[in-house]
XYZ file of C-alpha atoms in Angstrom:
204
model
C 0.000 0.000 0.000
C 1.211 3.520 -0.770
C 2.373 5.549 2.204
C 0.504 8.705 1.241
C -2.998 9.687 0.140
C -2.347 11.770 -2.963
C -5.492 13.830 -2.351
C -4.626 15.234 1.084
C -0.912 14.310 0.921
C -1.069 12.808 4.415
C 0.097 9.408 5.578
C -2.036 6.283 5.134
C -2.113 3.455 7.627
C -4.115 0.278 8.045
C -6.264 1.734 10.813
C -7.616 4.451 8.479
C -10.880 4.219 6.581
C -9.569 3.671 3.037
C -10.716 3.086 -0.520
C -8.615 1.408 -3.245
C -9.167 1.799 -6.984
C -8.914 -0.825 -9.741
C -5.576 0.738 -10.648
C -4.366 -0.147 -7.163
C -4.116 3.341 -5.690
C -5.339 3.902 -2.133
C -6.881 7.015 -0.593
C -8.581 8.062 2.610
C -12.237 7.306 2.006
C -13.326 10.731 3.268
C -10.827 12.496 0.986
C -12.087 10.533 -2.018
C -15.717 11.238 -1.183
C -15.111 14.956 -0.638
C -13.263 15.153 -3.975
C -16.231 13.540 -5.675
C -18.827 15.656 -3.856
C -17.126 19.045 -4.138
C -15.292 18.763 -7.491
C -17.234 16.001 -9.238
C -13.897 14.302 -9.963
C -14.192 10.538 -10.437
C -10.773 9.865 -11.960
C -7.884 8.415 -9.970
C -5.951 11.273 -8.349
C -2.704 9.304 -8.623
C -2.678 8.089 -12.238
C -5.712 9.764 -13.795
C -7.507 6.546 -14.818
C -10.980 7.576 -15.897
C -13.781 6.912 -13.359
C -11.515 4.759 -11.172
C -12.171 6.641 -7.945
C -15.886 7.003 -8.634
C -16.176 3.292 -9.340
C -14.293 2.386 -6.165
C -16.584 4.567 -4.070
C -19.668 3.182 -5.795
C -18.569 -0.365 -4.970
C -18.333 0.576 -1.329
C -21.670 2.366 -1.527
C -20.177 5.432 0.063
C -22.651 8.164 0.973
C -22.244 11.390 2.904
C -24.677 10.252 5.585
C -26.404 7.141 6.817
C -27.984 5.509 9.835
C -26.088 3.955 12.712
C -27.987 0.729 13.323
C -26.932 0.711 16.975
C -28.555 4.002 18.034
C -30.775 4.283 14.927
C -29.724 7.901 14.447
C -28.180 9.634 11.454
C -24.411 9.871 11.026
C -22.466 12.192 8.715
C -18.839 12.252 7.621
C -18.183 14.947 10.235
C -18.923 12.462 13.044
C -16.393 10.162 14.687
C -17.142 6.925 12.812
C -15.969 3.352 12.547
C -16.512 1.226 9.426
C -16.318 -2.550 9.384
C -14.709 -4.733 6.722
C -18.274 -5.589 5.638
C -18.726 -1.858 4.891
C -21.214 -0.949 7.619
C -20.665 2.355 9.402
C -21.472 3.263 13.008
C -20.887 6.102 15.428
C -17.631 5.262 17.169
C -19.105 5.955 20.617
C -22.093 3.676 19.923
C -19.879 0.840 18.742
C -17.523 1.205 21.699
C -20.383 1.330 24.199
C -21.945 -1.799 22.641
C -18.662 -3.627 23.057
C -18.102 -2.400 26.607
C -21.610 -3.210 27.836
C -22.469 -6.405 25.948
C -19.079 -7.703 24.761
C -20.597 -8.117 21.280
C -17.993 -7.885 18.531
C -20.136 -8.850 15.523
C -21.420 -6.329 12.982
C -24.738 -4.927 14.231
C -26.066 -4.725 10.664
C -25.138 -8.057 9.074
C -23.753 -9.923 12.109
C -20.447 -10.798 10.448
C -18.404 -12.399 13.204
C -15.851 -10.110 14.934
C -16.285 -7.377 12.285
C -17.093 -4.541 14.672
C -14.556 -5.684 17.244
C -11.829 -5.801 14.610
C -12.728 -2.335 13.298
C -12.675 -0.877 16.808
C -9.373 -2.553 17.648
C -7.732 -1.013 14.562
C -9.200 2.422 15.192
C -8.296 2.413 18.861
C -4.639 1.803 18.040
C -4.492 5.329 16.606
C -6.647 7.078 19.207
C -4.580 9.230 21.525
C -4.262 12.853 22.484
C -3.739 15.296 25.337
C -6.207 15.982 28.127
C -6.186 19.769 28.373
C -7.243 19.617 32.038
C -4.211 17.725 33.391
C -2.059 18.256 30.259
C -1.124 14.579 30.183
C -1.617 12.139 27.309
C -4.663 9.874 27.023
C -4.889 6.797 24.841
C -7.367 4.049 24.007
C -6.631 2.209 27.277
C -7.802 5.150 29.419
C -11.296 5.935 30.651
C -12.167 9.137 28.809
C -15.141 11.286 27.860
C -15.594 13.187 24.607
C -17.650 16.359 24.380
C -20.082 17.278 21.614
C -17.379 19.669 20.378
C -15.111 16.616 19.956
C -12.600 17.293 22.717
C -11.497 14.355 24.839
C -10.521 14.311 28.515
C -9.706 11.775 31.198
C -13.027 11.030 32.891
C -11.641 11.586 36.399
C -10.160 14.963 35.351
C -13.479 16.078 33.905
C -15.417 14.916 36.959
C -13.028 16.589 39.403
C -13.183 19.837 37.419
C -16.965 19.760 37.589
C -17.183 18.718 41.264
C -14.409 20.859 42.721
C -14.594 23.979 40.564
C -18.136 23.730 39.196
C -16.711 24.188 35.711
C -19.034 22.591 33.165
C -17.684 24.172 29.986
C -15.234 22.497 27.611
C -11.696 23.103 28.861
C -10.388 23.228 25.271
C -12.823 25.533 23.479
C -15.075 26.886 26.242
C -18.339 25.522 24.818
C -20.920 26.036 27.532
C -22.022 22.925 29.495
C -20.172 20.608 27.097
C -18.207 18.828 29.811
C -21.249 18.323 32.062
C -23.273 17.018 29.133
C -20.530 14.550 28.183
C -20.331 13.246 31.740
C -24.106 12.931 32.032
C -24.266 10.949 28.774
C -21.594 8.676 30.224
C -20.168 8.272 26.727
C -17.265 5.836 26.790
C -14.868 6.157 23.881
C -12.139 3.887 25.170
C -11.186 1.052 27.485
C -11.852 -2.074 25.423
C -8.955 -3.803 27.124
C -11.112 -5.884 29.474
C -13.484 -6.826 26.671
C -10.576 -7.982 24.539
C -9.207 -10.027 27.457
C -12.587 -11.701 27.985
C -13.029 -12.515 24.301
C -9.910 -12.277 22.135
C -10.338 -10.489 18.826
C -8.485 -11.816 15.826
C -7.692 -9.309 13.107
C -7.507 -11.109 9.832
């Protein structure tokens, strides 16, 4: 696989949501879809083969929005998503919560064995960042909360900030009540370690 998406010129890795053309060029799926939607360009960005990118997207039935069959609500490309090898897309938080609470790793749409667990495992390998409350790194092993404005914090940092300082806004961007709302939703975006230990996931 090429190391770079020639649309955005950023690195590709196996954990990304990708699309590959008949001419064997690989792109970030979102980059390819945006190029099609905004520029109506269906040719391969790497070699120019006519309709190659459009055909690859059509095979994957890529759309700009769809329904998460876990929560039965609409998702868009702006959301934090996870897509299985059987090409079903879910909100990341919904998929992670399903795994954490029920230990179900199959695809919620077609029930392909381990499909959702495998997709989450790959995505979680790349999920890390800095908690702007304690200024320390978080990763997929930590217990974190993510606000509606898409900022992620250690859960205990967020809870302490709310309890001790009565600060409910997002520490990163200041969005009002965002931190309180995230804590009240109890959205878990990480910590699949115990689920993986209970039922090993094999990535084929």
